[in-house]
């Protein structure tokens, strides 16, 4: 296009017009010269022409444009090669000025590229020398197409017996190699799997990292044969007993039973038959059977003829032995006797056991049975027994009284003649035989005396002195006496009865006198004599005086001070008996003097504005004082109901709403006793009303543009006054700073109004300076709208977004902004920060108004147009393209067409799936596509209009490839030898080369260098080459596909002369293998020998003396020999030795479970350490079956000191293996101190002498001990106890080891005439059920224990145990039984009875194994419990049926019996033991 200035014309007529022109400014001109002519004319049609030339010269400034440049592409190079040949479509370029030449190319299609990345550059030039460059990269990657090489095991044959459906088969995994070194394998079966009868093909599939696959197979053949021997079941051994000297005897049995899986079985041999004669001893009987497959089965049993001696030995024991010791001697004594005399028909008698030995020590007490057991050679047993009794000589020493009880003196009334006397202290006596029995007697007729608990009671004791005797008698009948007395005196010892008056109160004037007088009623006193006792009064106040009033019924207490006074009243009868009671007199101060008002407010006279009705003001505060020294409370009241008065507490009083007229205000002052004083003052109000004023309504405004201040105009406030003169109105603002100007009309100008809310106060003032005010607000909000918005909506879009308006407020609180539209119907969503969405916006222009919280507003517009998507049409799917080489294609297809409602042609872009394809437009409307991969590619064309609205369509492009075959030659076959020394050629076979092609069909051709060899392909995937000469021959294989693409490979064939060299056989080295101690043989495995031969061909195993996996016995070395032969018959051999070394014993002995003591605790007398301690010896076993040597740090019977001593046992076998796993503690502990004269557990019920006493002296001792007194709640002999309550007495003694024992009992002091009659016996708790222990025959004596029962009494006092015939634990002999009895007695002699039986008998129940021994655990002092564990016992019938405690349970201090019950049908066996927990 060329622009120029158009020519102008003028004429004498004044008018010249343009009549025509060949070109206009801005027209398009071709290259070269073009004439441009203009013609002008005047009104008379006179014409004139103006012509000029436009020259256009062509200048090329545009470089060529690349039309096609290949993308980067990748080639594959086989592993072992150095690169690959690359081909690509030739790059193309075009230019606006004509032809384009290829200036240079760094590489050409068909060049060889080495491994890695190579950049290819093409440079194109146009006719003016301008250039453009095409650059892409050829990537050569090494790939692997050679499958793995695998070799499967040979075929495997196994046999299975009849009835067996499958057999487990094991094999060595196939050997596989691959050039990648990494191969994964899958198999149809696995080694060790069970295989069914018949042939099963096992296939292995091997895949390398390049997914090259190789397979190999072998067959597992399972043949079913009968190799199962018949099953023969013989009878049990036959045992027959014959008498001594019998020669032989017949024996019979049931014939054996024989079965076979074939169903048929035949007896082949029996060494003996039923009813044959057998000699004394053991004879083995054998039966042999066979089945139809000649499998043999046998069984063996013994016929045992036993010669038995059933006559027991005769035994004669000595007579019972009795030995006497001096009286008082309790030490064990040694007793001896003559051993029993024995004889037997066998002439040999052996002592099996004896319970005691001559010279053993025996203790004083019941007789001890000594038992001897003998046995002859035949096991016949005999026993005898006798008793050993140690007796003490007679006791002739009488007891000795330690203390006698105290003499008593008792007073009784004159009308009584006898008294019941109680002694709370019992006499105490000792004796060499122990504690003697003490009885009481008196010679006074009619008097009875007896002991009840810890007291002595004498009934019906007459007036005067009565003597009593305490008689102590020991077990030998020796006696001792002590005397005490009771003196009964007649006389009045009963005090009067006295009732005090109730507590009294009085008052006195506050601040006046210090004392006052109080009148109270007389106390009431009576006496059993019938005469009134004398009554006196006293107090804890030294000034108080008590006087009887003349009325005789009241008393006057004078000089009573303020506060509380305690008054004591005492009544005394004629016998001097007294009683006292108390009450209190409380005196408080009172006040009756009112306060004094020292200052009352002055009368007030005030004015009120005209028209007003009330007035508010302040007056000075009233002042008052009071005699109490405390400021009175001041109040203000008025009869006018509308007036309110407030004390400001700052010296003034505020009076509110006082009406016109006179108002009287009353002031009151009140003290703490409500005494009141008053004064009044008046307030007079006269009227003068203020003006009236009405403010304009609240105003709003926006700030000036770019400012934070606003200017506005508002209507003036309207003010009036009753004077008729318009008041003066002034304006002020809050916050300050607003300037107000009067317009001298109806308006006020306000400027400098800040953003936010400003309060304007208008005040009207009349001529009398009366004022009235009103107020209104001005709200200024700053709000900023976004700019006008323009949108083009896509089809289906129903909303637009715009920036949110911004608003500020001087309050600091962010205002809320709302939006509305004109026209309406638009919905707004401002939930997203900074963004507003407008929904339902119609096409065209919409006005949006934004309003803030304080009504500030701004507006903007939304202009919306709607855009429809373009229309697009794709070309059809493209024809298939076949590549002759390379991996990508270049193609041309018609471009898609698109239209849009905007009449502007949309832009079209192309994408591909899979990606990577490059697309280029051409001037012809076609599209160039490069880098199209092999396979189907989907091309998508997307049209986009000016409003970014898009539409798409798609079509497909298919690329196939016709590449040369893939060929892999076999490895060079092994060297082949001539079969005959006279021949010169031979035949050689090799595997058929592997060849594949994407066309499927291939032709293989073979050629040799030197030539002359003939090749034959066999059906076995092998190729046979004939006429192969001695030496090396190169074989070339060529593969040709249907498109005449070819591939070649080569390998070598080697032939040598006749072979007379034997194979080289290399055996593994000699094998030395050790076996475990106790075993005699083991399995030995080795690697097979390695064999090589000069022929290079396979060798054959001819023989081997043993196979890897055979069993070899220990002892001398064994030679293993292998023999191999090559294909020429040459043999080679090798040998090695297998030596099995006998195992060395490295196992230490094992301690027999339950034989290692869990711990030994022995309690000894104080100061008797060291002491001998014994225990059952632990045992151990060893795998050598020898008895291990036992060593110990201490031995049973050694002397031990107090405390813990660890005992360690070590067991060693003959090879020096030792076990130190048996250790336990021996704990030697001093016994707790012995406490003497400790009362029994039942309370000591002590009757007080007479009703009215508050305490009684109770004697219960002296309580003594061989330990040291540690602590006590009361004295150890006697103490004073309060009446009518139970006292707990605890006295604690400890030894040197801090082992303590406590004496505890209760004392209950009950007044004589307050005790109810008790006829209810105690109730027994925890009385055991009958104990029946059933144990297997031959079990030892059983240790049985039970819990001591207890008894409670309705009186709440624990009953005492008066009789017990057995201790709570004892050893019970087999077959024994006895009755256990307990008798309990309460304090008044009521008794309760508890009885149960204990028996031990034999049972046919199961045998119990590993029943634990008693377990002792020691816990620190203060600890009450511990967790104890043990191993559960077992039995011949299995686990226990029940148990009383579990291992790991928590046990309290003391003894706990643990019981296990084992059942076999209805029979029961018991295992029990004691868990003992001590401090």
Tab-separated table of C-alpha atoms in Angstrom, residues 848-1187:
chain	number	residue	atom	x	y	z
A	848	UNK	CA	-24.102	-1.503	40.583
A	849	UNK	CA	-24.494	0.576	43.771
A	850	UNK	CA	-22.206	-0.284	46.759
A	851	UNK	CA	-23.439	0.905	50.178
A	852	UNK	CA	-21.381	0.754	53.410
A	853	UNK	CA	-22.676	0.303	56.971
A	854	UNK	CA	-22.956	4.058	57.528
A	855	UNK	CA	-24.853	4.522	54.210
A	856	UNK	CA	-21.889	5.755	52.143
A	857	UNK	CA	-22.466	4.909	48.487
A	858	UNK	CA	-20.641	4.634	45.169
A	859	UNK	CA	-21.617	3.250	41.749
A	860	UNK	CA	-20.003	1.544	38.722
A	861	UNK	CA	-21.231	-0.406	35.683
A	862	UNK	CA	-20.976	-4.001	34.408
A	863	UNK	CA	-21.064	-4.301	30.593
A	864	UNK	CA	-21.624	-7.958	29.480
A	865	UNK	CA	-21.634	-9.563	26.014
A	866	UNK	CA	-22.303	-13.273	25.289
A	867	UNK	CA	-19.881	-15.325	23.152
A	868	UNK	CA	-21.010	-18.541	21.330
A	869	UNK	CA	-18.356	-21.240	20.656
A	870	UNK	CA	-16.979	-21.631	17.129
A	871	UNK	CA	-17.942	-24.465	14.706
A	872	UNK	CA	-15.113	-26.875	13.676
A	873	UNK	CA	-14.877	-29.794	11.198
A	874	UNK	CA	-11.974	-32.271	11.230
A	875	UNK	CA	-10.603	-34.260	8.280
A	876	UNK	CA	-11.408	-38.005	8.215
A	877	UNK	CA	-9.094	-40.646	9.741
A	878	UNK	CA	-5.900	-40.764	7.658
A	879	UNK	CA	-4.698	-43.778	5.607
A	880	UNK	CA	-2.179	-46.163	7.172
A	881	UNK	CA	1.468	-45.181	6.627
A	882	UNK	CA	4.138	-47.919	6.486
A	883	UNK	CA	7.725	-47.105	7.493
A	884	UNK	CA	10.636	-48.741	5.770
A	885	UNK	CA	12.992	-47.644	8.488
A	886	UNK	CA	13.122	-45.429	11.546
A	887	UNK	CA	10.666	-45.139	14.395
A	888	UNK	CA	8.668	-41.997	13.463
A	889	UNK	CA	6.828	-40.768	10.358
A	890	UNK	CA	6.272	-37.394	8.583
A	891	UNK	CA	2.891	-36.871	6.922
A	892	UNK	CA	0.552	-34.230	5.478
A	893	UNK	CA	-3.231	-34.025	6.067
A	894	UNK	CA	-5.951	-31.456	5.227
A	895	UNK	CA	-6.391	-28.787	7.857
A	896	UNK	CA	-9.563	-28.573	9.984
A	897	UNK	CA	-12.034	-25.772	9.106
A	898	UNK	CA	-13.696	-23.482	11.668
A	899	UNK	CA	-16.183	-20.563	11.692
A	900	UNK	CA	-17.447	-18.223	14.445
A	901	UNK	CA	-20.454	-15.966	14.953
A	902	UNK	CA	-18.066	-13.029	15.246
A	903	UNK	CA	-17.166	-13.534	11.532
A	904	UNK	CA	-13.530	-13.588	12.609
A	905	UNK	CA	-11.835	-16.871	11.667
A	906	UNK	CA	-10.938	-18.774	14.876
A	907	UNK	CA	-7.379	-19.955	15.492
A	908	UNK	CA	-6.846	-23.746	15.305
A	909	UNK	CA	-4.275	-25.709	17.313
A	910	UNK	CA	-3.439	-29.419	17.069
A	911	UNK	CA	-2.464	-31.850	19.883
A	912	UNK	CA	-1.812	-35.612	19.854
A	913	UNK	CA	-2.314	-38.669	22.040
A	914	UNK	CA	0.270	-40.020	22.643
A	915	UNK	CA	2.009	-36.612	22.792
A	916	UNK	CA	5.224	-35.647	21.007
A	917	UNK	CA	3.886	-34.967	17.478
A	918	UNK	CA	4.847	-31.551	15.959
A	919	UNK	CA	2.310	-29.754	13.680
A	920	UNK	CA	3.042	-27.007	11.018
A	921	UNK	CA	0.656	-24.959	8.839
A	922	UNK	CA	1.263	-24.720	5.081
A	923	UNK	CA	0.168	-22.031	2.623
A	924	UNK	CA	-2.082	-24.559	0.885
A	925	UNK	CA	-4.255	-25.242	3.952
A	926	UNK	CA	-2.642	-28.619	4.615
A	927	UNK	CA	-0.980	-29.493	7.930
A	928	UNK	CA	2.486	-31.084	8.246
A	929	UNK	CA	2.893	-33.590	11.154
A	930	UNK	CA	6.343	-34.871	12.196
A	931	UNK	CA	7.538	-37.350	14.873
A	932	UNK	CA	4.398	-39.466	14.472
A	933	UNK	CA	5.182	-42.681	16.345
A	934	UNK	CA	4.419	-46.231	15.296
A	935	UNK	CA	0.850	-47.239	16.091
A	936	UNK	CA	-2.395	-45.251	16.265
A	937	UNK	CA	-2.185	-41.540	17.138
A	938	UNK	CA	-5.312	-39.481	17.933
A	939	UNK	CA	-5.065	-35.879	16.642
A	940	UNK	CA	-7.313	-33.263	18.292
A	941	UNK	CA	-7.999	-29.918	16.566
A	942	UNK	CA	-9.161	-27.085	18.879
A	943	UNK	CA	-10.697	-23.856	17.499
A	944	UNK	CA	-10.568	-20.745	19.728
A	945	UNK	CA	-12.445	-17.539	18.903
A	946	UNK	CA	-11.605	-14.001	20.037
A	947	UNK	CA	-13.557	-14.511	23.248
A	948	UNK	CA	-11.455	-17.604	24.113
A	949	UNK	CA	-14.464	-19.835	23.483
A	950	UNK	CA	-13.292	-23.205	22.193
A	951	UNK	CA	-14.617	-26.187	20.183
A	952	UNK	CA	-12.772	-29.414	19.324
A	953	UNK	CA	-12.874	-32.423	16.963
A	954	UNK	CA	-10.469	-35.358	16.442
A	955	UNK	CA	-9.309	-37.994	13.930
A	956	UNK	CA	-6.671	-40.776	13.888
A	957	UNK	CA	-3.314	-41.351	12.143
A	958	UNK	CA	-1.921	-44.927	11.936
A	959	UNK	CA	1.777	-45.718	11.293
A	960	UNK	CA	3.155	-49.247	10.762
A	961	UNK	CA	6.760	-50.339	10.272
A	962	UNK	CA	8.502	-52.816	8.006
A	963	UNK	CA	11.940	-53.275	9.624
A	964	UNK	CA	14.680	-55.813	8.849
A	965	UNK	CA	14.594	-59.167	10.654
A	966	UNK	CA	16.153	-59.728	14.079
A	967	UNK	CA	18.724	-62.564	13.838
A	968	UNK	CA	20.779	-64.219	16.631
A	969	UNK	CA	23.354	-66.895	15.813
A	970	UNK	CA	24.170	-69.664	18.296
A	971	UNK	CA	27.379	-69.571	20.287
A	972	UNK	CA	30.308	-71.404	18.751
A	973	UNK	CA	29.582	-75.147	19.243
A	974	UNK	CA	32.036	-77.292	21.134
A	975	UNK	CA	35.026	-78.668	19.301
A	976	UNK	CA	34.258	-81.976	17.544
A	977	UNK	CA	36.779	-84.792	17.073
A	978	UNK	CA	36.984	-87.128	14.148
A	979	UNK	CA	35.577	-90.572	14.841
A	980	UNK	CA	38.244	-92.290	12.755
A	981	UNK	CA	41.890	-91.567	12.298
A	982	UNK	CA	41.502	-92.286	8.581
A	983	UNK	CA	38.774	-89.678	7.932
A	984	UNK	CA	39.215	-85.953	7.076
A	985	UNK	CA	35.646	-84.625	7.468
A	986	UNK	CA	32.823	-85.122	9.888
A	987	UNK	CA	29.285	-83.905	10.649
A	988	UNK	CA	28.636	-81.219	13.270
A	989	UNK	CA	25.220	-80.217	14.708
A	990	UNK	CA	24.363	-76.827	16.193
A	991	UNK	CA	21.186	-75.062	17.425
A	992	UNK	CA	19.074	-73.320	14.787
A	993	UNK	CA	19.688	-69.518	14.853
A	994	UNK	CA	16.943	-67.438	16.428
A	995	UNK	CA	15.221	-65.101	13.910
A	996	UNK	CA	12.117	-62.913	14.192
A	997	UNK	CA	10.470	-60.305	11.956
A	998	UNK	CA	7.497	-58.023	12.241
A	999	UNK	CA	6.223	-59.530	8.971
A	1000	UNK	CA	6.227	-62.977	10.484
A	1001	UNK	CA	7.736	-64.939	7.511
A	1002	UNK	CA	11.510	-65.428	7.249
A	1003	UNK	CA	13.910	-67.415	5.068
A	1004	UNK	CA	17.260	-68.586	6.507
A	1005	UNK	CA	20.270	-69.327	4.252
A	1006	UNK	CA	23.595	-70.842	5.386
A	1007	UNK	CA	27.043	-70.370	3.805
A	1008	UNK	CA	30.522	-71.491	4.917
A	1009	UNK	CA	34.095	-70.279	4.602
A	1010	UNK	CA	35.807	-72.359	3.254
A	1011	UNK	CA	32.840	-73.527	1.133
A	1012	UNK	CA	31.692	-77.076	0.496
A	1013	UNK	CA	29.664	-77.699	3.632
A	1014	UNK	CA	26.077	-78.855	3.270
A	1015	UNK	CA	23.457	-77.687	5.849
A	1016	UNK	CA	20.253	-79.548	6.809
A	1017	UNK	CA	17.569	-78.177	9.236
A	1018	UNK	CA	15.972	-80.903	11.381
A	1019	UNK	CA	12.639	-80.917	13.156
A	1020	UNK	CA	14.401	-80.845	16.509
A	1021	UNK	CA	15.324	-77.156	16.122
A	1022	UNK	CA	18.892	-78.141	15.231
A	1023	UNK	CA	20.965	-77.807	12.052
A	1024	UNK	CA	23.350	-80.514	10.776
A	1025	UNK	CA	26.500	-79.457	8.878
A	1026	UNK	CA	28.189	-82.249	6.817
A	1027	UNK	CA	31.608	-82.440	5.175
A	1028	UNK	CA	33.154	-80.199	7.851
A	1029	UNK	CA	36.948	-80.315	7.504
A	1030	UNK	CA	39.441	-80.493	10.336
A	1031	UNK	CA	40.160	-76.956	11.504
A	1032	UNK	CA	37.969	-73.851	11.881
A	1033	UNK	CA	35.042	-73.103	9.534
A	1034	UNK	CA	33.081	-69.808	9.531
A	1035	UNK	CA	29.307	-70.203	9.052
A	1036	UNK	CA	27.296	-67.174	7.830
A	1037	UNK	CA	23.513	-67.156	8.332
A	1038	UNK	CA	21.307	-64.716	6.358
A	1039	UNK	CA	17.626	-64.043	7.246
A	1040	UNK	CA	15.355	-62.463	4.573
A	1041	UNK	CA	11.774	-61.271	5.211
A	1042	UNK	CA	8.931	-60.833	2.698
A	1043	UNK	CA	9.998	-57.230	2.002
A	1044	UNK	CA	13.508	-58.457	1.158
A	1045	UNK	CA	14.909	-56.861	4.321
A	1046	UNK	CA	17.944	-58.909	5.362
A	1047	UNK	CA	20.021	-59.553	8.477
A	1048	UNK	CA	23.179	-61.691	8.910
A	1049	UNK	CA	25.284	-63.262	11.666
A	1050	UNK	CA	28.274	-65.646	11.872
A	1051	UNK	CA	29.771	-68.290	14.166
A	1052	UNK	CA	32.616	-70.860	14.059
A	1053	UNK	CA	32.740	-74.686	13.751
A	1054	UNK	CA	35.932	-76.404	15.018
A	1055	UNK	CA	36.925	-80.037	14.181
A	1056	UNK	CA	40.000	-81.783	15.612
A	1057	UNK	CA	41.632	-85.163	15.096
A	1058	UNK	CA	41.048	-88.484	16.999
A	1059	UNK	CA	40.777	-88.132	20.864
A	1060	UNK	CA	42.819	-90.566	23.053
A	1061	UNK	CA	43.116	-88.301	26.109
A	1062	UNK	CA	41.000	-89.273	29.180
A	1063	UNK	CA	38.788	-86.658	30.850
A	1064	UNK	CA	40.258	-84.513	33.644
A	1065	UNK	CA	38.199	-85.211	36.795
A	1066	UNK	CA	38.596	-82.848	39.817
A	1067	UNK	CA	37.023	-84.141	43.061
A	1068	UNK	CA	36.114	-81.907	46.010
A	1069	UNK	CA	38.679	-81.828	48.852
A	1070	UNK	CA	38.558	-84.335	51.700
A	1071	UNK	CA	35.583	-83.730	53.998
A	1072	UNK	CA	35.791	-83.697	57.789
A	1073	UNK	CA	32.465	-83.287	59.586
A	1074	UNK	CA	31.676	-83.417	63.315
A	1075	UNK	CA	28.478	-84.826	64.775
A	1076	UNK	CA	26.644	-83.952	67.969
A	1077	UNK	CA	27.411	-85.778	71.161
A	1078	UNK	CA	25.232	-88.866	71.479
A	1079	UNK	CA	24.718	-89.406	67.731
A	1080	UNK	CA	26.595	-92.003	65.619
A	1081	UNK	CA	25.970	-90.951	62.011
A	1082	UNK	CA	25.103	-87.965	59.842
A	1083	UNK	CA	24.217	-86.923	56.290
A	1084	UNK	CA	27.145	-85.614	54.217
A	1085	UNK	CA	26.721	-83.469	51.095
A	1086	UNK	CA	29.312	-82.232	48.570
A	1087	UNK	CA	29.554	-80.567	45.160
A	1088	UNK	CA	29.810	-82.990	42.222
A	1089	UNK	CA	33.312	-83.265	40.640
A	1090	UNK	CA	34.202	-80.890	37.787
A	1091	UNK	CA	35.040	-82.722	34.519
A	1092	UNK	CA	36.770	-81.316	31.398
A	1093	UNK	CA	37.836	-83.074	28.188
A	1094	UNK	CA	40.119	-82.059	25.358
A	1095	UNK	CA	37.314	-82.867	22.914
A	1096	UNK	CA	35.190	-80.141	24.392
A	1097	UNK	CA	32.218	-82.486	24.258
A	1098	UNK	CA	30.042	-83.821	27.052
A	1099	UNK	CA	31.376	-86.521	29.414
A	1100	UNK	CA	29.387	-89.338	30.981
A	1101	UNK	CA	29.384	-90.458	34.665
A	1102	UNK	CA	30.214	-94.166	34.598
A	1103	UNK	CA	30.070	-94.927	38.369
A	1104	UNK	CA	30.385	-93.465	41.876
A	1105	UNK	CA	30.861	-95.256	45.174
A	1106	UNK	CA	28.617	-92.838	47.139
A	1107	UNK	CA	26.104	-90.111	46.441
A	1108	UNK	CA	25.981	-86.635	47.973
A	1109	UNK	CA	23.390	-86.823	50.769
A	1110	UNK	CA	24.329	-90.377	51.864
A	1111	UNK	CA	24.565	-91.215	55.575
A	1112	UNK	CA	28.082	-91.784	56.958
A	1113	UNK	CA	28.910	-93.360	60.344
A	1114	UNK	CA	31.508	-91.990	62.720
A	1115	UNK	CA	34.858	-93.684	62.896
A	1116	UNK	CA	37.428	-94.448	60.157
A	1117	UNK	CA	37.543	-92.305	56.972
A	1118	UNK	CA	35.576	-93.573	53.927
A	1119	UNK	CA	36.908	-93.187	50.349
A	1120	UNK	CA	34.465	-91.799	47.744
A	1121	UNK	CA	35.352	-92.524	44.049
A	1122	UNK	CA	33.877	-91.048	40.794
A	1123	UNK	CA	34.610	-92.451	37.221
A	1124	UNK	CA	33.775	-90.447	34.011
A	1125	UNK	CA	34.219	-91.302	30.240
A	1126	UNK	CA	34.384	-88.980	27.202
A	1127	UNK	CA	32.694	-89.572	23.849
A	1128	UNK	CA	35.807	-91.485	22.679
A	1129	UNK	CA	35.578	-93.921	25.586
A	1130	UNK	CA	38.546	-92.489	27.497
A	1131	UNK	CA	37.979	-92.782	31.295
A	1132	UNK	CA	39.093	-90.507	34.144
A	1133	UNK	CA	38.583	-90.867	37.900
A	1134	UNK	CA	39.062	-89.061	41.215
A	1135	UNK	CA	38.665	-89.922	44.943
A	1136	UNK	CA	38.354	-88.065	48.259
A	1137	UNK	CA	37.913	-89.047	51.924
A	1138	UNK	CA	34.889	-88.481	54.152
A	1139	UNK	CA	35.775	-88.470	57.886
A	1140	UNK	CA	33.096	-88.207	60.621
A	1141	UNK	CA	34.405	-86.999	63.986
A	1142	UNK	CA	32.534	-88.080	67.100
A	1143	UNK	CA	30.846	-85.202	68.930
A	1144	UNK	CA	32.139	-83.607	72.117
A	1145	UNK	CA	29.804	-83.242	75.053
A	1146	UNK	CA	29.248	-79.485	75.580
A	1147	UNK	CA	25.954	-79.758	77.439
A	1148	UNK	CA	25.994	-79.002	81.134
A	1149	UNK	CA	23.943	-81.087	83.589
A	1150	UNK	CA	20.309	-80.067	84.186
A	1151	UNK	CA	18.943	-79.554	87.692
A	1152	UNK	CA	15.909	-81.781	88.274
A	1153	UNK	CA	12.845	-79.553	88.520
A	1154	UNK	CA	11.518	-79.167	92.051
A	1155	UNK	CA	14.661	-80.505	93.768
A	1156	UNK	CA	16.375	-77.131	94.235
A	1157	UNK	CA	15.011	-75.684	97.514
A	1158	UNK	CA	13.114	-72.415	97.077
A	1159	UNK	CA	14.520	-71.094	100.335
A	1160	UNK	CA	15.044	-72.272	103.901
A	1161	UNK	CA	13.737	-70.220	106.817
A	1162	UNK	CA	14.534	-71.321	110.367
A	1163	UNK	CA	13.359	-69.515	113.466
A	1164	UNK	CA	15.577	-70.004	116.543
A	1165	UNK	CA	15.537	-68.977	120.136
A	1166	UNK	CA	16.983	-65.609	121.028
A	1167	UNK	CA	20.820	-65.598	121.356
A	1168	UNK	CA	21.112	-69.222	120.145
A	1169	UNK	CA	22.945	-68.502	116.847
A	1170	UNK	CA	24.782	-70.071	115.057
A	1171	UNK	CA	22.442	-72.980	114.370
A	1172	UNK	CA	22.580	-76.082	112.170
A	1173	UNK	CA	20.232	-75.944	109.140
A	1174	UNK	CA	19.302	-78.936	106.973
A	1175	UNK	CA	17.460	-79.316	103.660
A	1176	UNK	CA	16.709	-81.863	100.959
A	1177	UNK	CA	19.674	-82.131	98.570
A	1178	UNK	CA	19.079	-80.990	94.949
A	1179	UNK	CA	19.614	-83.476	92.103
A	1180	UNK	CA	20.775	-83.144	88.489
A	1181	UNK	CA	20.852	-85.284	85.340
A	1182	UNK	CA	23.247	-85.275	82.381
A	1183	UNK	CA	22.974	-86.310	78.725
A	1184	UNK	CA	25.881	-88.728	79.323
A	1185	UNK	CA	23.599	-90.702	81.713
A	1186	UNK	CA	26.342	-90.349	84.338
A	1187	UNK	CA	25.560	-88.947	87.779
